[in-house]
Amino acid sequence: MIKERVLTGDRVTGKLHLGHYVGSLQNRVALQEQYDTFVFLADIQALTTHFDRPQLLGQNLNEITLDYLSAGINPDKATIFIQSMVPEIAELTVLFSMFVTVNSLRHNPTIKAESKNSSLDELYYGFLGYPVSQAADITFCKATIIPVGEDQLPHLELTRKIVRRFNELYSPILMEPRALISETPRLVGTDGNAKMSKSLGNAIELDSTKEEITFKIRKATTDPARVHKNDPGHPEVCPIYAYHRAFRSHDAPEIREGCESGSISCSACKQLITTALDQLIEPMRERRSYYAARPKVVEDILLSGTKLARDIAQETMSEVREAMGLNYF
Ligand code: ATP
Ligand code: MG
């Protein structure tokens, strides 16, 4: 039986953080045991907001590859590839863009939220259209299981629509994917923003030292209504409580009760989560230093993964051309 394919990518806009870990990466690590898993570095997609800073991409690409390997992506089981080195994805994007309406992109809630948060002065064509390129990222290798955070749901819906439309217009060769949402589909930022995000400066990165974790948790927002230690708190508005739920779920009900009754202080709460996060990251540090000391090994992982992805992409493109009648000679 052919194994189903899993695929997700990350924009190379900065190092990966705890939000990526609970939202998607942890699932990818688990899924690689059972499925044919693809993980990719979305450098073209990063350009949609970083086209004026392309020099950042190479540096981030290396850091994110180390993030993958240190979080437990096993290069013997999963394929890691670089988006721009599979140009068939761009080709497929152009073909899909013919039957996607501008209005459906303009009304996409994630596009709306991101363009509000972004530093871009205008709505750019590449940015508006990135959900179409995501559809090509997914369909070139016929991936069906997409472990992503909640912000990706509108994009997945669009991919499904594109697949149905393509199959109906030309020939049923593409596969409809489904999103796999984790138990923490959206981790809040340390500043209380609804999403921990590379671009918002409110993240705890997966390569953090104990000191960095301690500092960021100490600085993190808590319930503003809790001025004195014994004031009753409102855990649902506190990012620290959200972290307890995501990373210390066994103890979360007790923390909730302690916060609501004012019997546990914010600093005690922060201490507990700092220790838990440090314990989570500790084994990642070891794997990171192993791979960081072996740049040639890392490069080979990327080159062989990209080659495999490209072979698959070329096969799919020849089916797509055939389906659309584009193979003239
Ligand atoms: P950027 O701000 O540059 O877009 P990002 O932090 O949103 O960066 P992406 O590379 O866009 O990261 O997202 C990669 C994957 O990680 C997506 O599946 C996304 O849903 C997931 N993800 C990112 N941040 C979070 C979060 N805070 N909680 C849950 N999942 C997240
Ligand atoms: Mg994003």
mmCIF file of C-alpha atoms and ligand atoms in Angstrom:
data_model
loop_
_atom_site.group_PDB
_atom_site.id
_atom_site.type_symbol
_atom_site.label_atom_id
_atom_site.label_comp_id
_atom_site.label_asym_id
_atom_site.label_seq_id
_atom_site.Cartn_x
_atom_site.Cartn_y
_atom_site.Cartn_z
ATOM 1 C CA MET A 1 0.000 0.000 0.000
ATOM 2 C CA ILE A 2 1.254 3.520 -0.811
ATOM 3 C CA LYS A 3 1.843 5.610 2.291
ATOM 4 C CA GLU A 4 -0.092 8.857 2.588
ATOM 5 C CA ARG A 5 2.060 11.982 2.416
ATOM 6 C CA VAL A 6 2.397 14.606 5.121
ATOM 7 C CA LEU A 7 3.645 18.076 4.253
ATOM 8 C CA THR A 8 4.183 21.443 5.948
ATOM 9 C CA GLY A 9 6.560 24.306 5.500
ATOM 10 C CA ASP A 10 7.822 27.268 7.446
ATOM 11 C CA ARG A 11 8.634 30.697 6.121
ATOM 12 C CA VAL A 12 12.321 31.424 6.510
ATOM 13 C CA THR A 13 11.550 34.716 8.243
ATOM 14 C CA GLY A 14 13.195 33.777 11.547
ATOM 15 C CA LYS A 15 13.941 30.947 13.913
ATOM 16 C CA LEU A 16 11.185 28.558 14.925
ATOM 17 C CA HIS A 17 9.542 28.981 18.296
ATOM 18 C CA LEU A 18 7.255 27.255 20.781
ATOM 19 C CA GLY A 19 4.191 28.144 18.678
ATOM 20 C CA HIS A 20 5.579 26.161 15.761
ATOM 21 C CA TYR A 21 6.436 23.344 18.083
ATOM 22 C CA VAL A 22 2.983 22.843 19.589
ATOM 23 C CA GLY A 23 1.079 23.985 16.509
ATOM 24 C CA SER A 24 2.758 21.762 13.963
ATOM 25 C CA LEU A 25 6.294 20.525 14.507
ATOM 26 C CA GLN A 26 5.449 18.099 17.283
ATOM 27 C CA ASN A 27 2.835 16.494 15.021
ATOM 28 C CA ARG A 28 5.292 16.254 12.146
ATOM 29 C CA VAL A 29 7.788 14.465 14.369
ATOM 30 C CA ALA A 30 5.108 11.953 15.382
ATOM 31 C CA LEU A 31 3.751 11.509 11.843
ATOM 32 C CA GLN A 32 7.135 10.779 10.254
ATOM 33 C CA GLU A 33 7.006 7.345 11.925
ATOM 34 C CA GLN A 34 3.976 6.344 9.890
ATOM 35 C CA TYR A 35 3.772 8.557 6.832
ATOM 36 C CA ASP A 36 5.939 9.729 3.991
ATOM 37 C CA THR A 37 6.738 13.113 5.512
ATOM 38 C CA PHE A 38 7.874 16.281 3.700
ATOM 39 C CA VAL A 39 9.021 19.397 5.494
ATOM 40 C CA PHE A 40 10.101 22.438 3.553
ATOM 41 C CA LEU A 41 11.804 25.773 3.916
ATOM 42 C CA ALA A 42 9.458 28.325 2.388
ATOM 43 C CA ASP A 43 11.953 30.873 1.096
ATOM 44 C CA ILE A 44 9.816 32.108 -1.806
ATOM 45 C CA GLN A 45 6.900 32.623 0.557
ATOM 46 C CA ALA A 46 9.201 34.526 2.911
ATOM 47 C CA LEU A 47 9.903 36.927 0.055
ATOM 48 C CA THR A 48 6.234 37.955 -0.009
ATOM 49 C CA THR A 49 6.993 40.155 3.009
ATOM 50 C CA HIS A 50 10.804 40.214 2.910
ATOM 51 C CA PHE A 51 11.538 40.928 -0.781
ATOM 52 C CA ASP A 52 13.655 43.901 0.262
ATOM 53 C CA ARG A 53 15.828 41.766 2.574
ATOM 54 C CA PRO A 54 16.679 38.601 0.624
ATOM 55 C CA GLN A 55 20.049 38.349 2.372
ATOM 56 C CA LEU A 56 18.191 37.201 5.516
ATOM 57 C CA LEU A 57 16.918 34.058 3.844
ATOM 58 C CA GLY A 58 20.163 32.065 3.746
ATOM 59 C CA GLN A 59 20.877 32.646 7.411
ATOM 60 C CA ASN A 60 17.332 31.761 8.469
ATOM 61 C CA LEU A 61 17.312 28.726 6.220
ATOM 62 C CA ASN A 62 20.254 27.291 8.102
ATOM 63 C CA GLU A 63 18.729 28.091 11.514
ATOM 64 C CA ILE A 64 15.379 26.525 10.654
ATOM 65 C CA THR A 65 17.020 23.384 9.323
ATOM 66 C CA LEU A 66 18.781 23.101 12.684
ATOM 67 C CA ASP A 67 15.434 23.758 14.397
ATOM 68 C CA TYR A 68 13.867 20.846 12.480
ATOM 69 C CA LEU A 69 16.681 18.451 13.236
ATOM 70 C CA SER A 70 16.899 19.471 16.869
ATOM 71 C CA ALA A 71 13.121 19.170 17.369
ATOM 72 C CA GLY A 72 13.316 15.571 16.158
ATOM 73 C CA ILE A 73 12.697 15.586 12.417
ATOM 74 C CA ASN A 74 14.686 12.536 11.372
ATOM 75 C CA PRO A 75 16.350 12.948 7.972
ATOM 76 C CA ASP A 76 16.274 9.171 7.460
ATOM 77 C CA LYS A 77 12.492 9.218 7.717
ATOM 78 C CA ALA A 78 11.444 12.654 6.499
ATOM 79 C CA THR A 79 12.377 14.693 3.424
ATOM 80 C CA ILE A 80 13.519 18.266 4.037
ATOM 81 C CA PHE A 81 13.629 20.496 0.963
ATOM 82 C CA ILE A 82 14.050 24.099 -0.172
ATOM 83 C CA GLN A 83 11.014 25.618 -1.913
ATOM 84 C CA SER A 84 12.865 27.807 -4.436
ATOM 85 C CA MET A 85 14.934 24.843 -5.623
ATOM 86 C CA VAL A 86 11.782 23.089 -6.824
ATOM 87 C CA PRO A 87 10.792 25.555 -9.575
ATOM 88 C CA GLU A 88 7.904 23.304 -10.672
ATOM 89 C CA ILE A 89 6.058 24.689 -7.625
ATOM 90 C CA ALA A 90 6.210 28.167 -9.180
ATOM 91 C CA GLU A 91 5.022 26.754 -12.497
ATOM 92 C CA LEU A 92 2.059 25.057 -10.865
ATOM 93 C CA THR A 93 1.252 28.281 -8.975
ATOM 94 C CA VAL A 94 0.910 30.170 -12.259
ATOM 95 C CA LEU A 95 -1.430 27.543 -13.671
ATOM 96 C CA PHE A 96 -3.606 27.554 -10.545
ATOM 97 C CA SER A 97 -3.725 31.356 -10.469
ATOM 98 C CA MET A 98 -5.777 31.351 -13.679
ATOM 99 C CA PHE A 99 -8.868 30.084 -11.883
ATOM 100 C CA VAL A 100 -8.571 31.704 -8.429
ATOM 101 C CA THR A 101 -10.478 34.952 -7.992
ATOM 102 C CA VAL A 102 -8.891 38.041 -6.467
ATOM 103 C CA ASN A 103 -11.937 38.445 -4.249
ATOM 104 C CA SER A 104 -11.502 35.041 -2.640
ATOM 105 C CA LEU A 105 -7.952 36.082 -1.694
ATOM 106 C CA ARG A 106 -8.938 39.528 -0.480
ATOM 107 C CA HIS A 107 -11.555 38.042 1.826
ATOM 108 C CA ASN A 108 -9.233 35.410 3.250
ATOM 109 C CA PRO A 109 -9.206 36.150 7.020
ATOM 110 C CA THR A 110 -5.531 35.177 7.487
ATOM 111 C CA ILE A 111 -4.439 37.442 4.646
ATOM 112 C CA LYS A 112 -6.469 40.250 6.203
ATOM 113 C CA ALA A 113 -4.961 39.745 9.668
ATOM 114 C CA GLU A 114 -1.427 39.413 8.347
ATOM 115 C CA SER A 115 -1.607 42.461 6.140
ATOM 116 C CA LYS A 116 -2.832 44.478 9.114
ATOM 117 C CA ASN A 117 0.118 43.259 11.231
ATOM 118 C CA SER A 118 2.739 43.550 8.519
ATOM 119 C CA SER A 119 5.017 46.499 7.888
ATOM 120 C CA LEU A 120 4.165 46.495 4.171
ATOM 121 C CA ASP A 121 2.714 49.787 2.978
ATOM 122 C CA GLU A 122 0.565 48.229 0.258
ATOM 123 C CA LEU A 123 -1.109 44.977 -0.639
ATOM 124 C CA TYR A 124 1.361 43.279 -2.976
ATOM 125 C CA TYR A 125 0.452 40.788 -5.682
ATOM 126 C CA GLY A 126 2.843 38.097 -4.390
ATOM 127 C CA PHE A 127 1.573 38.473 -0.837
ATOM 128 C CA LEU A 128 -2.086 38.406 -1.818
ATOM 129 C CA GLY A 129 -1.431 35.312 -3.904
ATOM 130 C CA TYR A 130 0.648 33.290 -1.456
ATOM 131 C CA PRO A 131 -2.256 30.969 -0.576
ATOM 132 C CA VAL A 132 -2.239 29.932 -4.253
ATOM 133 C CA SER A 133 1.440 29.063 -4.054
ATOM 134 C CA GLN A 134 0.676 27.081 -0.899
ATOM 135 C CA ALA A 135 -1.795 25.056 -2.916
ATOM 136 C CA ALA A 136 1.064 24.242 -5.309
ATOM 137 C CA ASP A 137 3.384 23.381 -2.364
ATOM 138 C CA ILE A 138 0.879 20.819 -1.195
ATOM 139 C CA THR A 139 -0.339 19.360 -4.443
ATOM 140 C CA PHE A 140 2.974 18.915 -6.279
ATOM 141 C CA CYS A 141 3.698 15.920 -4.064
ATOM 142 C CA LYS A 142 0.046 14.943 -3.576
ATOM 143 C CA ALA A 143 0.287 15.418 0.189
ATOM 144 C CA THR A 144 -2.974 14.734 1.999
ATOM 145 C CA ILE A 145 -2.166 15.354 5.674
ATOM 146 C CA ILE A 146 -1.151 18.904 6.543
ATOM 147 C CA PRO A 147 -0.208 19.488 10.211
ATOM 148 C CA VAL A 148 -0.668 23.237 10.682
ATOM 149 C CA GLY A 149 -1.737 25.931 13.107
ATOM 150 C CA GLU A 150 -5.200 27.459 13.049
ATOM 151 C CA ASP A 151 -4.147 30.434 10.882
ATOM 152 C CA GLN A 152 -3.689 28.031 7.973
ATOM 153 C CA LEU A 153 -7.278 26.754 7.833
ATOM 154 C CA PRO A 154 -8.521 29.304 5.266
ATOM 155 C CA HIS A 155 -5.521 28.448 3.076
ATOM 156 C CA LEU A 156 -6.222 24.739 3.305
ATOM 157 C CA GLU A 157 -9.815 25.400 2.305
ATOM 158 C CA LEU A 158 -8.573 27.262 -0.757
ATOM 159 C CA THR A 159 -6.226 24.401 -1.667
ATOM 160 C CA ARG A 160 -9.127 21.960 -1.479
ATOM 161 C CA LYS A 161 -11.176 24.225 -3.731
ATOM 162 C CA ILE A 162 -8.335 24.555 -6.232
ATOM 163 C CA VAL A 163 -7.879 20.780 -6.350
ATOM 164 C CA ARG A 164 -11.588 20.209 -6.956
ATOM 165 C CA ARG A 165 -11.674 22.858 -9.650
ATOM 166 C CA PHE A 166 -8.543 21.548 -11.376
ATOM 167 C CA ASN A 167 -9.801 17.966 -11.295
ATOM 168 C CA GLU A 168 -13.168 19.023 -12.681
ATOM 169 C CA LEU A 169 -11.746 21.295 -15.394
ATOM 170 C CA TYR A 170 -8.987 18.995 -16.655
ATOM 171 C CA SER A 171 -8.539 15.518 -15.224
ATOM 172 C CA PRO A 172 -8.807 14.060 -11.700
ATOM 173 C CA ILE A 173 -5.106 13.770 -10.917
ATOM 174 C CA LEU A 174 -4.684 15.960 -7.827
ATOM 175 C CA MET A 175 -5.437 14.928 -4.236
ATOM 176 C CA GLU A 176 -7.548 16.903 -1.761
ATOM 177 C CA PRO A 177 -5.579 17.505 1.456
ATOM 178 C CA ARG A 178 -6.903 17.857 4.989
ATOM 179 C CA ALA A 179 -5.562 19.991 7.835
ATOM 180 C CA LEU A 180 -4.366 18.286 10.967
ATOM 181 C CA ILE A 181 -4.855 20.723 13.802
ATOM 182 C CA SER A 182 -3.008 20.129 17.070
ATOM 183 C CA GLU A 183 -4.273 20.438 20.625
ATOM 184 C CA THR A 184 -2.795 23.947 20.689
ATOM 185 C CA PRO A 185 -3.782 25.344 17.295
ATOM 186 C CA ARG A 186 -2.657 28.850 18.228
ATOM 187 C CA LEU A 187 -0.176 29.622 20.975
ATOM 188 C CA VAL A 188 -0.330 33.174 22.323
ATOM 189 C CA GLY A 189 2.726 35.438 22.331
ATOM 190 C CA THR A 190 4.579 36.513 25.481
ATOM 191 C CA ASP A 191 3.082 39.985 24.970
ATOM 192 C CA GLY A 192 -0.453 38.587 25.083
ATOM 193 C CA ASN A 193 -0.928 38.905 21.316
ATOM 194 C CA ALA A 194 -3.226 36.169 20.047
ATOM 195 C CA LYS A 195 -0.398 34.512 18.082
ATOM 196 C CA MET A 196 3.203 33.883 18.978
ATOM 197 C CA SER A 197 4.870 34.827 15.729
ATOM 198 C CA LYS A 198 8.345 35.234 14.303
ATOM 199 C CA SER A 199 7.433 38.598 12.888
ATOM 200 C CA LEU A 200 5.916 40.077 16.056
ATOM 201 C CA GLY A 201 8.912 39.700 18.390
ATOM 202 C CA ASN A 202 6.830 37.898 21.019
ATOM 203 C CA ALA A 203 8.273 34.414 20.662
ATOM 204 C CA ILE A 204 10.397 31.990 22.667
ATOM 205 C CA GLU A 205 12.669 30.317 20.140
ATOM 206 C CA LEU A 206 13.509 26.634 20.145
ATOM 207 C CA ASP A 207 17.212 27.412 20.489
ATOM 208 C CA SER A 208 16.737 29.480 23.651
ATOM 209 C CA THR A 209 19.152 29.170 26.528
ATOM 210 C CA LYS A 210 17.814 28.759 30.040
ATOM 211 C CA GLU A 211 18.639 32.426 30.674
ATOM 212 C CA GLU A 212 16.669 33.545 27.623
ATOM 213 C CA ILE A 213 13.641 31.504 28.654
ATOM 214 C CA THR A 214 13.842 32.886 32.187
ATOM 215 C CA PHE A 215 14.116 36.455 30.916
ATOM 216 C CA LYS A 216 11.245 36.201 28.431
ATOM 217 C CA ILE A 217 8.923 34.495 30.882
ATOM 218 C CA ARG A 218 9.791 37.043 33.562
ATOM 219 C CA LYS A 219 8.922 39.845 31.142
ATOM 220 C CA ALA A 220 5.789 38.162 29.805
ATOM 221 C CA THR A 221 2.388 39.798 30.266
ATOM 222 C CA THR A 222 0.066 38.364 32.894
ATOM 223 C CA ASP A 223 -3.482 39.218 33.964
ATOM 224 C CA PRO A 224 -3.393 43.053 34.296
ATOM 225 C CA ALA A 225 -6.133 42.898 36.948
ATOM 226 C CA ARG A 226 -3.797 41.010 39.288
ATOM 227 C CA VAL A 227 -1.931 43.866 40.914
ATOM 228 C CA HIS A 228 -1.202 42.262 44.309
ATOM 229 C CA LYS A 229 0.056 38.764 44.889
ATOM 230 C CA ASN A 230 -3.172 37.551 46.478
ATOM 231 C CA ASP A 231 -5.598 39.205 44.060
ATOM 232 C CA PRO A 232 -7.797 36.639 42.300
ATOM 233 C CA GLY A 233 -6.584 36.151 38.722
ATOM 234 C CA HIS A 234 -8.214 35.425 35.360
ATOM 235 C CA PRO A 235 -6.213 32.588 33.819
ATOM 236 C CA GLU A 236 -8.048 32.760 30.489
ATOM 237 C CA VAL A 237 -6.444 36.148 29.709
ATOM 238 C CA CYS A 238 -2.947 35.170 30.894
ATOM 239 C CA PRO A 239 -0.349 33.881 28.390
ATOM 240 C CA ILE A 240 1.475 32.089 31.208
ATOM 241 C CA TYR A 241 -1.618 30.020 31.915
ATOM 242 C CA ALA A 242 -1.880 29.241 28.198
ATOM 243 C CA TYR A 243 1.683 27.935 28.360
ATOM 244 C CA HIS A 244 0.792 25.796 31.372
ATOM 245 C CA ARG A 245 -2.054 24.285 29.346
ATOM 246 C CA ALA A 246 0.207 23.635 26.370
ATOM 247 C CA PHE A 247 3.326 22.399 28.162
ATOM 248 C CA ARG A 248 2.265 21.299 31.678
ATOM 249 C CA SER A 249 -1.251 20.092 30.978
ATOM 250 C CA HIS A 250 -1.147 17.538 33.843
ATOM 251 C CA ASP A 251 -1.058 20.407 36.319
ATOM 252 C CA ALA A 252 -3.131 23.028 34.504
ATOM 253 C CA PRO A 253 -6.388 22.576 36.511
ATOM 254 C CA GLU A 254 -4.495 23.143 39.743
ATOM 255 C CA ILE A 255 -2.797 26.239 38.329
ATOM 256 C CA ARG A 256 -6.165 27.583 37.206
ATOM 257 C CA GLU A 257 -7.627 27.109 40.657
ATOM 258 C CA GLY A 258 -4.588 28.623 42.376
ATOM 259 C CA CYS A 259 -4.685 31.647 40.087
ATOM 260 C CA GLU A 260 -8.437 32.191 40.458
ATOM 261 C CA SER A 261 -8.256 31.978 44.253
ATOM 262 C CA GLY A 262 -5.086 34.063 44.459
ATOM 263 C CA SER A 263 -3.229 31.280 46.258
ATOM 264 C CA ILE A 264 -0.451 30.932 43.685
ATOM 265 C CA SER A 265 1.551 34.007 42.741
ATOM 266 C CA CYS A 266 2.392 35.017 39.189
ATOM 267 C CA SER A 267 6.069 34.591 39.951
ATOM 268 C CA ALA A 268 5.577 31.018 41.241
ATOM 269 C CA CYS A 269 3.536 30.261 38.145
ATOM 270 C CA LYS A 270 6.293 31.680 35.954
ATOM 271 C CA GLN A 271 8.943 29.681 37.781
ATOM 272 C CA LEU A 272 7.122 26.403 37.087
ATOM 273 C CA ILE A 273 6.690 27.092 33.392
ATOM 274 C CA THR A 274 10.301 28.259 33.022
ATOM 275 C CA THR A 275 11.521 24.912 34.370
ATOM 276 C CA ALA A 276 9.137 22.952 32.126
ATOM 277 C CA LEU A 277 10.196 24.854 29.007
ATOM 278 C CA ASP A 278 13.852 24.430 29.810
ATOM 279 C CA GLN A 279 13.307 20.677 30.192
ATOM 280 C CA LEU A 280 11.484 20.556 26.855
ATOM 281 C CA ILE A 281 14.276 22.401 25.052
ATOM 282 C CA GLU A 282 17.224 20.667 26.726
ATOM 283 C CA PRO A 283 17.326 17.571 24.439
ATOM 284 C CA MET A 284 16.900 19.887 21.424
ATOM 285 C CA ARG A 285 20.076 21.736 22.427
ATOM 286 C CA GLU A 286 22.064 18.518 22.265
ATOM 287 C CA ARG A 287 20.819 17.582 18.798
ATOM 288 C CA ARG A 288 21.347 21.141 17.613
ATOM 289 C CA SER A 289 24.964 21.222 18.670
ATOM 290 C CA TYR A 290 25.545 17.835 16.983
ATOM 291 C CA TYR A 291 24.278 19.112 13.615
ATOM 292 C CA ALA A 292 25.638 22.655 13.998
ATOM 293 C CA ALA A 293 29.117 21.120 14.219
ATOM 294 C CA ARG A 294 28.527 19.190 10.959
ATOM 295 C CA PRO A 295 27.504 21.706 8.274
ATOM 296 C CA LYS A 296 28.344 19.306 5.450
ATOM 297 C CA VAL A 297 25.931 16.701 6.842
ATOM 298 C CA VAL A 298 23.201 19.356 7.024
ATOM 299 C CA GLU A 299 23.894 20.492 3.462
ATOM 300 C CA ASP A 300 23.682 16.899 2.199
ATOM 301 C CA ILE A 301 20.339 16.434 3.975
ATOM 302 C CA LEU A 302 18.976 19.520 2.191
ATOM 303 C CA LEU A 303 20.399 18.634 -1.197
ATOM 304 C CA SER A 304 19.196 15.044 -1.212
ATOM 305 C CA GLY A 305 15.774 16.034 0.157
ATOM 306 C CA THR A 306 15.428 18.736 -2.486
ATOM 307 C CA LYS A 307 16.431 16.324 -5.239
ATOM 308 C CA LEU A 308 13.765 13.850 -4.181
ATOM 309 C CA ALA A 309 11.121 16.589 -4.001
ATOM 310 C CA ARG A 310 12.127 17.839 -7.439
ATOM 311 C CA ASP A 311 11.860 14.377 -9.010
ATOM 312 C CA ILE A 312 8.334 14.066 -7.642
ATOM 313 C CA ALA A 313 7.463 17.594 -8.795
ATOM 314 C CA GLN A 314 8.616 16.835 -12.329
ATOM 315 C CA GLU A 315 6.452 13.722 -12.433
ATOM 316 C CA THR A 316 3.415 15.672 -11.240
ATOM 317 C CA MET A 317 4.073 18.486 -13.724
ATOM 318 C CA SER A 318 4.168 16.072 -16.600
ATOM 319 C CA GLU A 319 0.769 14.711 -15.482
ATOM 320 C CA VAL A 320 -0.523 18.285 -15.136
ATOM 321 C CA ARG A 321 0.666 19.228 -18.630
ATOM 322 C CA GLU A 322 -0.913 16.103 -20.040
ATOM 323 C CA ALA A 323 -4.191 16.837 -18.210
ATOM 324 C CA MET A 324 -4.263 20.422 -19.513
ATOM 325 C CA GLY A 325 -3.166 19.518 -23.026
ATOM 326 C CA LEU A 326 0.043 21.544 -22.734
ATOM 327 C CA ASN A 327 2.362 18.853 -24.091
ATOM 328 C CA TYR A 328 2.335 20.010 -27.703
ATOM 329 C CA PHE A 329 5.136 17.954 -29.200
HETATM 330 P P1 ATP B 1 5.559 34.806 10.121
HETATM 331 O O1 ATP B 1 5.121 35.753 11.194
HETATM 332 O O2 ATP B 1 6.821 35.218 9.442
HETATM 333 O O3 ATP B 1 4.461 34.434 9.162
HETATM 334 P P2 ATP B 1 4.996 32.504 11.710
HETATM 335 O O4 ATP B 1 5.499 32.522 13.118
HETATM 336 O O5 ATP B 1 3.561 32.772 11.419
HETATM 337 O O6 ATP B 1 5.946 33.473 10.891
HETATM 338 P P3 ATP B 1 4.999 30.486 9.658
HETATM 339 O O7 ATP B 1 6.268 30.056 9.018
HETATM 340 O O8 ATP B 1 4.107 31.417 8.923
HETATM 341 O O9 ATP B 1 5.379 31.111 11.071
HETATM 342 O O10 ATP B 1 4.139 29.210 10.095
HETATM 343 C C1 ATP B 1 4.611 27.875 10.031
HETATM 344 C C2 ATP B 1 3.638 26.922 10.679
HETATM 345 O O11 ATP B 1 3.638 27.090 12.100
HETATM 346 C C3 ATP B 1 2.176 27.099 10.249
HETATM 347 O O12 ATP B 1 1.569 25.826 10.183
HETATM 348 C C4 ATP B 1 1.569 27.900 11.370
HETATM 349 O O13 ATP B 1 0.178 27.683 11.502
HETATM 350 C C5 ATP B 1 2.312 27.331 12.575
HETATM 351 N N1 ATP B 1 2.379 28.332 13.644
HETATM 352 C C6 ATP B 1 3.090 29.480 13.622
HETATM 353 N N2 ATP B 1 2.891 30.179 14.747
HETATM 354 C C7 ATP B 1 2.034 29.447 15.515
HETATM 355 C C8 ATP B 1 1.439 29.637 16.808
HETATM 356 N N3 ATP B 1 1.688 30.715 17.534
HETATM 357 N N4 ATP B 1 0.610 28.675 17.292
HETATM 358 C C9 ATP B 1 0.347 27.561 16.562
HETATM 359 N N5 ATP B 1 0.872 27.326 15.334
HETATM 360 C C10 ATP B 1 1.704 28.250 14.812
HETATM 361 MG MG MG B 2 2.902 33.013 9.212
#
